CSV table of C-alpha atoms and ligand atoms in Angstrom, one decimal:
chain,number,residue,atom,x,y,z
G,1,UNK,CA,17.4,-40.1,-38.9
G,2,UNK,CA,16.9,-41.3,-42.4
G,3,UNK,CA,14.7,-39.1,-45.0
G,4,UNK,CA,11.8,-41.6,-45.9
G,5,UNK,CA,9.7,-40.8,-48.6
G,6,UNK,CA,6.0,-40.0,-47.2
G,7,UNK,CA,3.2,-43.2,-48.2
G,8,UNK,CA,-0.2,-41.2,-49.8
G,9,UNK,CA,-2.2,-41.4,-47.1
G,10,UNK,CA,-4.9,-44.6,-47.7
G,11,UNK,CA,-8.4,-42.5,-47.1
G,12,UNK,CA,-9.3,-38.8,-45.2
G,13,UNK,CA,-11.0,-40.6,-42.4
G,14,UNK,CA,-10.5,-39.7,-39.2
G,15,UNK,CA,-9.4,-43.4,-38.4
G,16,UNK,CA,-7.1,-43.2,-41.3
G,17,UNK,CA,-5.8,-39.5,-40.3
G,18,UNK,CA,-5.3,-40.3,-36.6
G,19,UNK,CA,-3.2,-43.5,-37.2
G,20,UNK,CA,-1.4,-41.9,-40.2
G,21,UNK,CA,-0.2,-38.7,-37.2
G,22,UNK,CA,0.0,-41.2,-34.7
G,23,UNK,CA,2.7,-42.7,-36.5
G,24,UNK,CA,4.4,-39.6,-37.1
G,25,UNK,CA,3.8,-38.5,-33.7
G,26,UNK,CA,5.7,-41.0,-32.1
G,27,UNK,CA,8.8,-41.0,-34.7
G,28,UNK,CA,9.2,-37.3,-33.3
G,29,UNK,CA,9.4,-38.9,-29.8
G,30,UNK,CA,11.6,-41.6,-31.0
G,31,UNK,CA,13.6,-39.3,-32.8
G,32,UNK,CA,13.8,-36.9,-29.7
G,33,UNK,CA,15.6,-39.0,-27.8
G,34,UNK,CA,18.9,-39.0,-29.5
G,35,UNK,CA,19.1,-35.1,-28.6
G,36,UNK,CA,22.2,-35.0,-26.2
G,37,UNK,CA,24.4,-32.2,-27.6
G,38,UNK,CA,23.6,-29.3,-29.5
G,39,UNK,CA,24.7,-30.9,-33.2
G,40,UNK,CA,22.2,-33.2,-32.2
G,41,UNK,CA,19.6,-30.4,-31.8
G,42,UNK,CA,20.1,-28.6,-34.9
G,43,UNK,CA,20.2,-32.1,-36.8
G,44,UNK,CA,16.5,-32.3,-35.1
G,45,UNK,CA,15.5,-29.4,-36.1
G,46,UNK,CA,16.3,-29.5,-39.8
G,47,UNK,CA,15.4,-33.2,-40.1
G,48,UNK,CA,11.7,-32.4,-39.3
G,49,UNK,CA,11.5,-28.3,-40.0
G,50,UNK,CA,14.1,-28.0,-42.7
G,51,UNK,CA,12.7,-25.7,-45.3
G,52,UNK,CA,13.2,-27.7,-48.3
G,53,UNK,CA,14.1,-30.9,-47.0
G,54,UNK,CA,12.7,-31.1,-43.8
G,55,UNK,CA,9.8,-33.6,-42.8
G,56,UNK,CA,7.2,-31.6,-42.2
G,57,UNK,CA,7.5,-29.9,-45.8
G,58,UNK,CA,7.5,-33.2,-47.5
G,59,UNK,CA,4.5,-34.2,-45.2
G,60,UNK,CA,2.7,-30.5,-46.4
G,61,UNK,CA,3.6,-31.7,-49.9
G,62,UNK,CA,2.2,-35.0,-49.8
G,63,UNK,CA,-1.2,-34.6,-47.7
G,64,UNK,CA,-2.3,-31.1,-46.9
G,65,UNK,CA,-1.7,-29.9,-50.5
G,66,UNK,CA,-3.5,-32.3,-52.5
G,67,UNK,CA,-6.1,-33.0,-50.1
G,68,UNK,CA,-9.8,-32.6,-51.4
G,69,UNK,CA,-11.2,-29.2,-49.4
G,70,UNK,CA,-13.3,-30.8,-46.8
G,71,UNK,CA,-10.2,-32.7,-45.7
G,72,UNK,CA,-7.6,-30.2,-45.3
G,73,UNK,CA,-8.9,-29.1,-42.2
G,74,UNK,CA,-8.7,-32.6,-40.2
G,75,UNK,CA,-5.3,-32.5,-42.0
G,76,UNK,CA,-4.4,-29.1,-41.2
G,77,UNK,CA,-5.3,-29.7,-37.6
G,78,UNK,CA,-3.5,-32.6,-36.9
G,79,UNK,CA,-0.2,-31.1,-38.9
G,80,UNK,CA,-0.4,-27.6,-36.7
G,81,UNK,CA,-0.2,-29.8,-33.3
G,82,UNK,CA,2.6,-32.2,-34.5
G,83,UNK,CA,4.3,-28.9,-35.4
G,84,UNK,CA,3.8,-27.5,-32.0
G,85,UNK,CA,5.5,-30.7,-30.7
G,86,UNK,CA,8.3,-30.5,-32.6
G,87,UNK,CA,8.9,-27.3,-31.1
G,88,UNK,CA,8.2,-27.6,-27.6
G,89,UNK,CA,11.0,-29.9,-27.8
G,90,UNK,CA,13.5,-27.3,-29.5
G,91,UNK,CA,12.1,-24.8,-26.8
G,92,UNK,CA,12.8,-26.9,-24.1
G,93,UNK,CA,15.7,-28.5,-24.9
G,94,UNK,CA,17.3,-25.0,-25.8
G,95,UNK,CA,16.5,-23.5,-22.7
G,96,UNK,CA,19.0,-23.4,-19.4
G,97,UNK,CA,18.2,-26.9,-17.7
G,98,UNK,CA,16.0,-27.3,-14.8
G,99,UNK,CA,15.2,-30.8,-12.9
G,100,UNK,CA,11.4,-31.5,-14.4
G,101,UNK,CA,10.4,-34.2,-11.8
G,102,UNK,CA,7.8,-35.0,-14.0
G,103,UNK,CA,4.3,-34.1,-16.2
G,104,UNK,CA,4.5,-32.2,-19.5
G,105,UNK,CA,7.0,-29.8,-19.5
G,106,UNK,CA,5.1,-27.6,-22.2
G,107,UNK,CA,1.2,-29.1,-23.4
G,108,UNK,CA,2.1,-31.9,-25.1
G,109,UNK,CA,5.1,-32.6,-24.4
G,110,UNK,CA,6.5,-34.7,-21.7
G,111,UNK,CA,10.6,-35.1,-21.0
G,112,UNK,CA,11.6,-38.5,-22.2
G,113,UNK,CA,15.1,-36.7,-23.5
G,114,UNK,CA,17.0,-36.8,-20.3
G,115,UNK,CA,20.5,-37.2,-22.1
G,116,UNK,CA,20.3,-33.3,-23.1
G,117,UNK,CA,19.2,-32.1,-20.1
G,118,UNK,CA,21.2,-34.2,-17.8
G,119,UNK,CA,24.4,-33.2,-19.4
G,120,UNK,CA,23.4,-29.7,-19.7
G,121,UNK,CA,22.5,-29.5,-15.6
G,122,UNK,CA,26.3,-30.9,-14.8
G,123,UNK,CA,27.3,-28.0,-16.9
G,124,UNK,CA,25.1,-25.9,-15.1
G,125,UNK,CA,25.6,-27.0,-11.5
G,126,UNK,CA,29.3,-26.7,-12.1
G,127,UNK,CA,28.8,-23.2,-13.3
G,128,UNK,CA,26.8,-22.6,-9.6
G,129,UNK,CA,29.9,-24.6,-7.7
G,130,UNK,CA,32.2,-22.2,-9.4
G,131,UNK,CA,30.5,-19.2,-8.0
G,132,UNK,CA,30.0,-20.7,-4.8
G,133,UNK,CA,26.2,-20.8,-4.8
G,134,UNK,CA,24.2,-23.8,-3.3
G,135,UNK,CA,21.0,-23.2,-4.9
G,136,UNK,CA,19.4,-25.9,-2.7
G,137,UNK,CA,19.1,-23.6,0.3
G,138,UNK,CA,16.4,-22.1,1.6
G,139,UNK,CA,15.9,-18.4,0.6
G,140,UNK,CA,16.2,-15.8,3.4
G,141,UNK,CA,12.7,-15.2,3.4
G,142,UNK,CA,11.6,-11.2,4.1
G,143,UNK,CA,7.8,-10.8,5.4
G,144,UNK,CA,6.5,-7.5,3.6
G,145,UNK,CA,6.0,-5.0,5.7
G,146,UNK,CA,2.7,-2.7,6.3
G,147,UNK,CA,1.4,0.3,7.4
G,148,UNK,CA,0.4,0.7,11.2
G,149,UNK,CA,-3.4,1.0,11.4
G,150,UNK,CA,-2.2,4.7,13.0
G,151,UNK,CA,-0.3,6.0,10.3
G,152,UNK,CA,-3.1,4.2,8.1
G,153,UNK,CA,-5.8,6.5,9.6
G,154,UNK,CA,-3.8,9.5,9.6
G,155,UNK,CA,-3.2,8.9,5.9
G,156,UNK,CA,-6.9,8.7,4.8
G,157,UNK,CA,-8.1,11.8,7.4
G,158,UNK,CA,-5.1,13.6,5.8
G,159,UNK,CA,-6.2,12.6,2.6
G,160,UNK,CA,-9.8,14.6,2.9
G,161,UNK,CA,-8.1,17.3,3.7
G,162,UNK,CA,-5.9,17.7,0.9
G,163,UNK,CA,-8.7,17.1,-1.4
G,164,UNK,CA,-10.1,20.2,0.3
G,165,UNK,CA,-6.9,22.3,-0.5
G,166,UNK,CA,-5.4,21.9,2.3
G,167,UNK,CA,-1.6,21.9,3.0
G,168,UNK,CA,0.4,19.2,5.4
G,169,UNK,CA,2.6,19.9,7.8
G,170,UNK,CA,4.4,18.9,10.6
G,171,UNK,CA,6.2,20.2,13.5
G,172,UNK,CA,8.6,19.2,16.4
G,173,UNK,CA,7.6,16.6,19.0
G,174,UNK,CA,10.1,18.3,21.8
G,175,UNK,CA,9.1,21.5,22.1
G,176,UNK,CA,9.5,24.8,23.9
G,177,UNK,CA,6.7,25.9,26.7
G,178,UNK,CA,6.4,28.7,24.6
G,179,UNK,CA,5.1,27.1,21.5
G,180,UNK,CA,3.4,24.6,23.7
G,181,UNK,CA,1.7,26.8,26.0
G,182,UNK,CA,2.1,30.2,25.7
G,183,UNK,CA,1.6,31.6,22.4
G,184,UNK,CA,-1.7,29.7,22.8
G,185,UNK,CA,-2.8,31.4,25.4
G,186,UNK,CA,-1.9,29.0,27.9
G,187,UNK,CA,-0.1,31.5,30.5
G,188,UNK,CA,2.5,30.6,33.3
G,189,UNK,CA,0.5,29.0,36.3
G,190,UNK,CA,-3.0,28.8,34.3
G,191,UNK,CA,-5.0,25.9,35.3
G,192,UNK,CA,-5.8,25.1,31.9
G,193,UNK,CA,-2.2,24.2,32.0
G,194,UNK,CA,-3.4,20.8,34.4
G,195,UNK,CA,-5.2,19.6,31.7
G,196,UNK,CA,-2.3,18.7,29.4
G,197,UNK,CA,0.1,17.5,31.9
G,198,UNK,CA,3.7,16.3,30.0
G,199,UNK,CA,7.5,15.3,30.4
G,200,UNK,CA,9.9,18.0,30.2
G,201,UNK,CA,12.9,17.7,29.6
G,202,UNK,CA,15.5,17.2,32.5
G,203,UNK,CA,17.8,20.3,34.4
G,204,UNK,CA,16.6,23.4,32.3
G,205,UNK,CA,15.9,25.6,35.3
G,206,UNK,CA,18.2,28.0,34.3
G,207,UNK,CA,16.4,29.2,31.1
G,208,UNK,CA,13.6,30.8,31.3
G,209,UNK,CA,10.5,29.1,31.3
G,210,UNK,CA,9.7,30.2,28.0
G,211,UNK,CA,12.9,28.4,26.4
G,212,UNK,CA,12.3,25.2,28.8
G,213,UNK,CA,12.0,21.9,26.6
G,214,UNK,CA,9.0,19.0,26.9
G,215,UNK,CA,7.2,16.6,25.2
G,216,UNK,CA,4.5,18.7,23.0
G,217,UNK,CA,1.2,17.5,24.4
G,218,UNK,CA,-0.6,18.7,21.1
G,219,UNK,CA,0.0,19.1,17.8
G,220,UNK,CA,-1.4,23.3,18.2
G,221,UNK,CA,1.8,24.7,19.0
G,222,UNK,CA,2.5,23.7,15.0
G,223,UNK,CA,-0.6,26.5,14.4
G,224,UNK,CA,1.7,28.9,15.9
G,225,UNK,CA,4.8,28.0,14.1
G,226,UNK,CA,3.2,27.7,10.9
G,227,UNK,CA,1.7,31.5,10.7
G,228,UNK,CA,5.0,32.9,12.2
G,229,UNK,CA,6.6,31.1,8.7
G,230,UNK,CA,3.6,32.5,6.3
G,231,UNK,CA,1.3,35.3,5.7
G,232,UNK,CA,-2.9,34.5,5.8
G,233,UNK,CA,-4.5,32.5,4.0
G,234,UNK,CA,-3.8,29.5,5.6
G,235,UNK,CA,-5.0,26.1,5.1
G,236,UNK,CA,-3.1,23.5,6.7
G,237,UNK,CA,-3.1,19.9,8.4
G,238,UNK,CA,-0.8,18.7,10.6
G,239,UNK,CA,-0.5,15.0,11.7
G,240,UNK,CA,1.5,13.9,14.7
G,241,UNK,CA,2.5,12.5,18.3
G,242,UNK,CA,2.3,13.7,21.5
G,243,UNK,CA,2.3,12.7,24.6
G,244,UNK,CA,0.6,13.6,28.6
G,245,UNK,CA,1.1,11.9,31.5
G,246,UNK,CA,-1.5,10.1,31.8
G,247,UNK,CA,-2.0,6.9,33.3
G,248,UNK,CA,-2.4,4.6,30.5
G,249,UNK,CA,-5.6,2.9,30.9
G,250,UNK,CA,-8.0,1.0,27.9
G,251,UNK,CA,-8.7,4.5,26.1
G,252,UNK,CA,-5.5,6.3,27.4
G,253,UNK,CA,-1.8,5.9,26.3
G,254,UNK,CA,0.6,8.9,27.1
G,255,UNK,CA,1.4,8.4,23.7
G,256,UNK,CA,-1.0,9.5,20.9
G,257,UNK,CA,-1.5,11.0,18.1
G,258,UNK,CA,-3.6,14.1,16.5
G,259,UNK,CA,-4.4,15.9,13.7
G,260,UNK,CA,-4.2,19.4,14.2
G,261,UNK,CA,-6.2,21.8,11.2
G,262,UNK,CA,-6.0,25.3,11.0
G,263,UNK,CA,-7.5,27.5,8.5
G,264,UNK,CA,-6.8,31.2,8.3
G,265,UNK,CA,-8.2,34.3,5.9
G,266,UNK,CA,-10.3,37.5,5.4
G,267,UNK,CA,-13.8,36.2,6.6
G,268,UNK,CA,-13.5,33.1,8.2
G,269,UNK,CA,-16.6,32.1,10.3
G,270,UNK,CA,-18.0,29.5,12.6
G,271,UNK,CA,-20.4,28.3,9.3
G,272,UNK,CA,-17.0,27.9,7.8
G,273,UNK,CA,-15.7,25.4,10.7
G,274,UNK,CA,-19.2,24.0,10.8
G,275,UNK,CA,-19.2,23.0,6.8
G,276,UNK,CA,-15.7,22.1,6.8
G,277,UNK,CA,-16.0,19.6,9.6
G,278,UNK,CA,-19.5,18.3,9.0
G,279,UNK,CA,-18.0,17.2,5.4
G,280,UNK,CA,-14.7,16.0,6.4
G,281,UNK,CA,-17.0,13.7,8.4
G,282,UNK,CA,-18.8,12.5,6.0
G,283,UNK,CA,-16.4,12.2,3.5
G,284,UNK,CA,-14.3,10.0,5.9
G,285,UNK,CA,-17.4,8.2,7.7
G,286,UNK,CA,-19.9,7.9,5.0
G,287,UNK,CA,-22.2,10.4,3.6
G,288,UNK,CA,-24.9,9.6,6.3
G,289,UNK,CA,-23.0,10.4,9.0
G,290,UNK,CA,-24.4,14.0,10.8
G,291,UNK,CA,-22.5,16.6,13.1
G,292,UNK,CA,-23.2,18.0,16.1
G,293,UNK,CA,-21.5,20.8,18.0
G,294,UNK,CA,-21.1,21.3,21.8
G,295,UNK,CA,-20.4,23.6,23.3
G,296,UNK,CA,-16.1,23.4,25.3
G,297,UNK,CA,-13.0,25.4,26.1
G,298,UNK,CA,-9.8,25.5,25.0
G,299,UNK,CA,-7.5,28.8,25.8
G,300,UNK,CA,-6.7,29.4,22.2
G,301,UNK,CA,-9.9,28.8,20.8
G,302,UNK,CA,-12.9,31.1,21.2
G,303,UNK,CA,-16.1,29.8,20.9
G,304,UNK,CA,-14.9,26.3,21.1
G,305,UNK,CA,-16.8,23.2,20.8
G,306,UNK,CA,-15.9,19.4,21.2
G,307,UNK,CA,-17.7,17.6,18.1
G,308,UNK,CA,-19.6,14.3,18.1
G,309,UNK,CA,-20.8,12.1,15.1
G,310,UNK,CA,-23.6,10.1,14.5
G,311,UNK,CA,-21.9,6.4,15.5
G,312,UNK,CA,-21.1,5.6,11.5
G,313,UNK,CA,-21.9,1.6,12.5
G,314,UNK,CA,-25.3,1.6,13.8
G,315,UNK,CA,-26.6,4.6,12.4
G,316,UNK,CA,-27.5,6.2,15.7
G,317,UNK,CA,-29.3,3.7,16.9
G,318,UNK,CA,-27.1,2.3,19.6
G,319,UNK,CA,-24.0,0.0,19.5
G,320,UNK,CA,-21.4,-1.2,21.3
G,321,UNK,CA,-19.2,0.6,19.6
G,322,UNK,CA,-20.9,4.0,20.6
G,323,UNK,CA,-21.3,2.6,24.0
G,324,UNK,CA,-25.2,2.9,23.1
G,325,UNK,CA,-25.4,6.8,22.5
G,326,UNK,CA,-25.8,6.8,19.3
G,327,UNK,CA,-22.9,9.3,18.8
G,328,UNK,CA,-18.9,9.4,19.0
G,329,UNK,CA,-17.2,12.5,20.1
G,330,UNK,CA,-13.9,12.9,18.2
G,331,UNK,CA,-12.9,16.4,18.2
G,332,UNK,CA,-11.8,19.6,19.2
G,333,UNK,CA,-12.7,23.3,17.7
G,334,UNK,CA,-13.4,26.8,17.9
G,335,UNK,CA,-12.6,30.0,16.2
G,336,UNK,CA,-8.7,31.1,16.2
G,337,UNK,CA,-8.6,33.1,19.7
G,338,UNK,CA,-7.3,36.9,18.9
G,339,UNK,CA,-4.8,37.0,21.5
G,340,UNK,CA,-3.4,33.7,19.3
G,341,UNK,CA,-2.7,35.9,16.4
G,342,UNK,CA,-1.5,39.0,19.0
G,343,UNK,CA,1.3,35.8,19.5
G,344,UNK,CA,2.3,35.7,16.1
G,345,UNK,CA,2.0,39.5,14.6
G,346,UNK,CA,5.6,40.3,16.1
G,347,UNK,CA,7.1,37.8,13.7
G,348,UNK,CA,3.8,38.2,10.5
G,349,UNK,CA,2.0,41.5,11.1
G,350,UNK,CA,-0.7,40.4,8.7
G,351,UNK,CA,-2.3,38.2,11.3
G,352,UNK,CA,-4.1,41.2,12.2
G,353,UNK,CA,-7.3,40.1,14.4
G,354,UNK,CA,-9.4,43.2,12.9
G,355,UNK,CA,-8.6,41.7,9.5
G,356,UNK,CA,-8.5,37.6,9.2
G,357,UNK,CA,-10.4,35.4,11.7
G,358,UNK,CA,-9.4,31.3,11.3
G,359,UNK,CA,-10.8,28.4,13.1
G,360,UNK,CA,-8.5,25.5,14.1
G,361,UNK,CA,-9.4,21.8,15.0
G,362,UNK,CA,-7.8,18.7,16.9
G,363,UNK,CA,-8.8,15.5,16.3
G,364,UNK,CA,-7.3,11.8,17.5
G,365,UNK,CA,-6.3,9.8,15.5
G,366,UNK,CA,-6.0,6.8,17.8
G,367,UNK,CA,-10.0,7.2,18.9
G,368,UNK,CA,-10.7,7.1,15.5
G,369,UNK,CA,-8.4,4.1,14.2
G,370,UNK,CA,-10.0,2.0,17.7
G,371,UNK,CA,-13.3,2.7,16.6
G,372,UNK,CA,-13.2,2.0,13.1
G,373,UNK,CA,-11.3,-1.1,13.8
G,374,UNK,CA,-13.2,-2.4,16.9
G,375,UNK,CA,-9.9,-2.0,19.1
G,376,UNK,CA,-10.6,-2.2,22.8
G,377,UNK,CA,-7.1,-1.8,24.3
G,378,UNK,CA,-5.0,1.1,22.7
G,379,UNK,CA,-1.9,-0.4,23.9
G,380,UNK,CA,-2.7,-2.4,21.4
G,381,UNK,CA,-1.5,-0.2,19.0
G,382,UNK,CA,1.9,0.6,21.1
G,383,UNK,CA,2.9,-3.0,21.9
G,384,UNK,CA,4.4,-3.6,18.7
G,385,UNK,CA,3.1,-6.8,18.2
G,386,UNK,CA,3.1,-8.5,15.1
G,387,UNK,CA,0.5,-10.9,15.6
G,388,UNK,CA,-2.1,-8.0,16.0
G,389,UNK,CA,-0.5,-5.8,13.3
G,390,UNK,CA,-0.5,-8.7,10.8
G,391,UNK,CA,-3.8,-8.2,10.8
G,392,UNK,CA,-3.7,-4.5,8.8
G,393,UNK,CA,-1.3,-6.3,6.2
P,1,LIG,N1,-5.2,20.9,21.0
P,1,LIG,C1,-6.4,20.5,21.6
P,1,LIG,C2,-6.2,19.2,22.4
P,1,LIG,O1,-5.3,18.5,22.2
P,1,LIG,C3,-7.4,20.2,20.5
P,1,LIG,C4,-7.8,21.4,19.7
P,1,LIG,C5,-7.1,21.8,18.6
P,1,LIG,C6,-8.9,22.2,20.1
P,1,LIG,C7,-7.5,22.9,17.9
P,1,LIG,C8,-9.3,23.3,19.4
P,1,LIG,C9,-8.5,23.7,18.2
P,1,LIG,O2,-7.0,18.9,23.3
């Protein structure tokens, strides 16, 4: 690479300009190619960017400098890319070597300096033998995973709630007959017992029934357990599964889960249950979505009501989805029963019935996700299936 003097450029024309950089352009190229250690870099580097010596000062010197205004900035132009050229080819050939098949590397700049690049990849590879690495195998390749449409659903309802102050909780899924049935007002050999049918747990019969262990069939006995561990007020959701044997069918899996929500303090009324549901509703559904109240039993609720919406897809007009009612029932309610809280004022005497009042709800979450998803089968969401979960990614 020998230091020739610059030639005064001949006019400012663009003709005269282009062939004047074209030149220049493609001594970088030619003097690229004799990169192939790094001596042979640095020597590039000061040969055209060398402060005092360097090409692209003398070319500064010669043309930009003296240049009459109106050229300096064809000039100036065409001396900022050549520079950018030069190093893209420093960058590149100072970086760790990797195999460019082909196409500009960096813009402008395509790899015609293999000798560099194929001497630095030996190195390279050989430092990958060394460590025993074959970088030309496939990575083990991890799908992402995802939340279950379920847990999704419980998640957002949850969610409203919070925003409403309420707490979360949860509970245990094998549970006693007395948290499960009796404190809530479910006595020994009630019918209302028939209703929630379960699995218990095999070869207890010689505890007494109270103690006996089975498969919670709702998420209430977790009402009971949370005031025994707190004094009123209480505002608290609690997401889970249970299970009743039932025969699975479309709509029935003797898995499921709920939503359980109990609110307790001085006060509490059915308005209170009403407003607190009727927004949850539309704060989950959309803002158009109405309420309405029936009318139900539950032993440890009293009044108690089952709850339907207005279908959130078709307004109320009719759908498949609503099975052409117009409305969704997805609820359970009422007003904390007083002989609930006679259940819990051995252990929290505050839960005085004369005092506080509460209302509780159940809601399931599995109706909810079906609907909102258009799932027909809720096996669906038991099978485990990753072709139909992929779908919630
Ligand atoms: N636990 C009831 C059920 O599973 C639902 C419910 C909860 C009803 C709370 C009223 C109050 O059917």
């Amino acid at each position: 690479m020998s230091q020739e003097g610059i030639p005064p450029l001949s006019a400012y024309s663009e003709a005269a300009l282009g062939k004047a950089f074209a030149e220049l352009t493609s001594e970088v190229d030619e003097s690229a190619k004799s990169i192939s250690s790094d001596e042979s870099i640095e020597q590039f580097r000061l040969h055209w960017l060398g402060r005092k010596q360097g090409r692209l000062k003398s070319i500064s010197d010669a043309w930009l400098k003296s240049a009459p205004l109106e050229a300096k900035k064809l000039i100036g132009q065409r001396f900022n890319d050549l520079k950018n050229k030069i190093e893209g080819i420093l960058a590149v050939s100072d970086s760790i070597p990797i195999r460019y098949s082909s196409g500009p590397v960096l813009p402008g700049v395509s790899l015609s300096y293999e000798p560099i690049h194929a001497k630095r990849e030996q190195e390279f590879r050989a430092r990958l033998d060394a460590e025993g690495i074959d970088i030309t195998l496939p990575g083990t390749h991890r799908t992402l995973g995802a939340e279950h449409p379920l847990i999704k659903t419980m998640h957002e309802m949850v969610a409203v709630f919070q925003r409403m102050g309420y707490s979360v909780g949860v509970g245990p899924e094998v549970e006693t007959d007395y948290y499960n049935f009796e404190s809530l007002n479910f006595p020994p050999g009630h019918p209302a017992r028939d209703t929630q049918d379960t699995l218990v747990v095999a070869n207890q019969e010689g505890k007494p029934l109270r103690d006996r262990l089975l498969m919670r069939t709702h998420t209430s006995p977790v009402q009971i357990r949370t005031m025994e561990q707190q004094p009123p007020p209480v505002r608290i959701v609690i997401p889970g599964k249970v299970h009743r044997n039932d025969a699975a069918d479309a709509t029935h899996s003797p898995i499921f889960q709920q939503i359980e929500g109990l609110c307790v303090d001085t006060n509490i009324t059915f308005s209170d249950l009403k407003g607190t549901l009727d927004h949850a509703m539309k704060e989950y559904f959309g803002s158009s979505v109405k309420t309405r109240f029936f009318p139900s039993f539950f032993p440890f609720t009293e009044p108690s009501a089952d709850v339907q919406i207005s279908c959130p897809f078709c307004g109320g007009k009719g759908c498949r989805k609503c099975k052409h009612s117009g409305w969704i029932e997805l609820l359970g309610c009422g007003m904390v029963d007083p002989a609930v809280f006679g259940f819990v004022q051995g252990k929290q005497p505050a839960y005085d019935p004369k005092k506080i009042s509460g209302f509780a709800f159940g809601m399931g979450v599995d109706r909810i996700t079906m609907m909102k998803y258009g799932i027909s089968d809720i096996s669906l969401l038991y099978s485990g299936d990753a072709r139909f979960l992929e779908q919630f990614a």
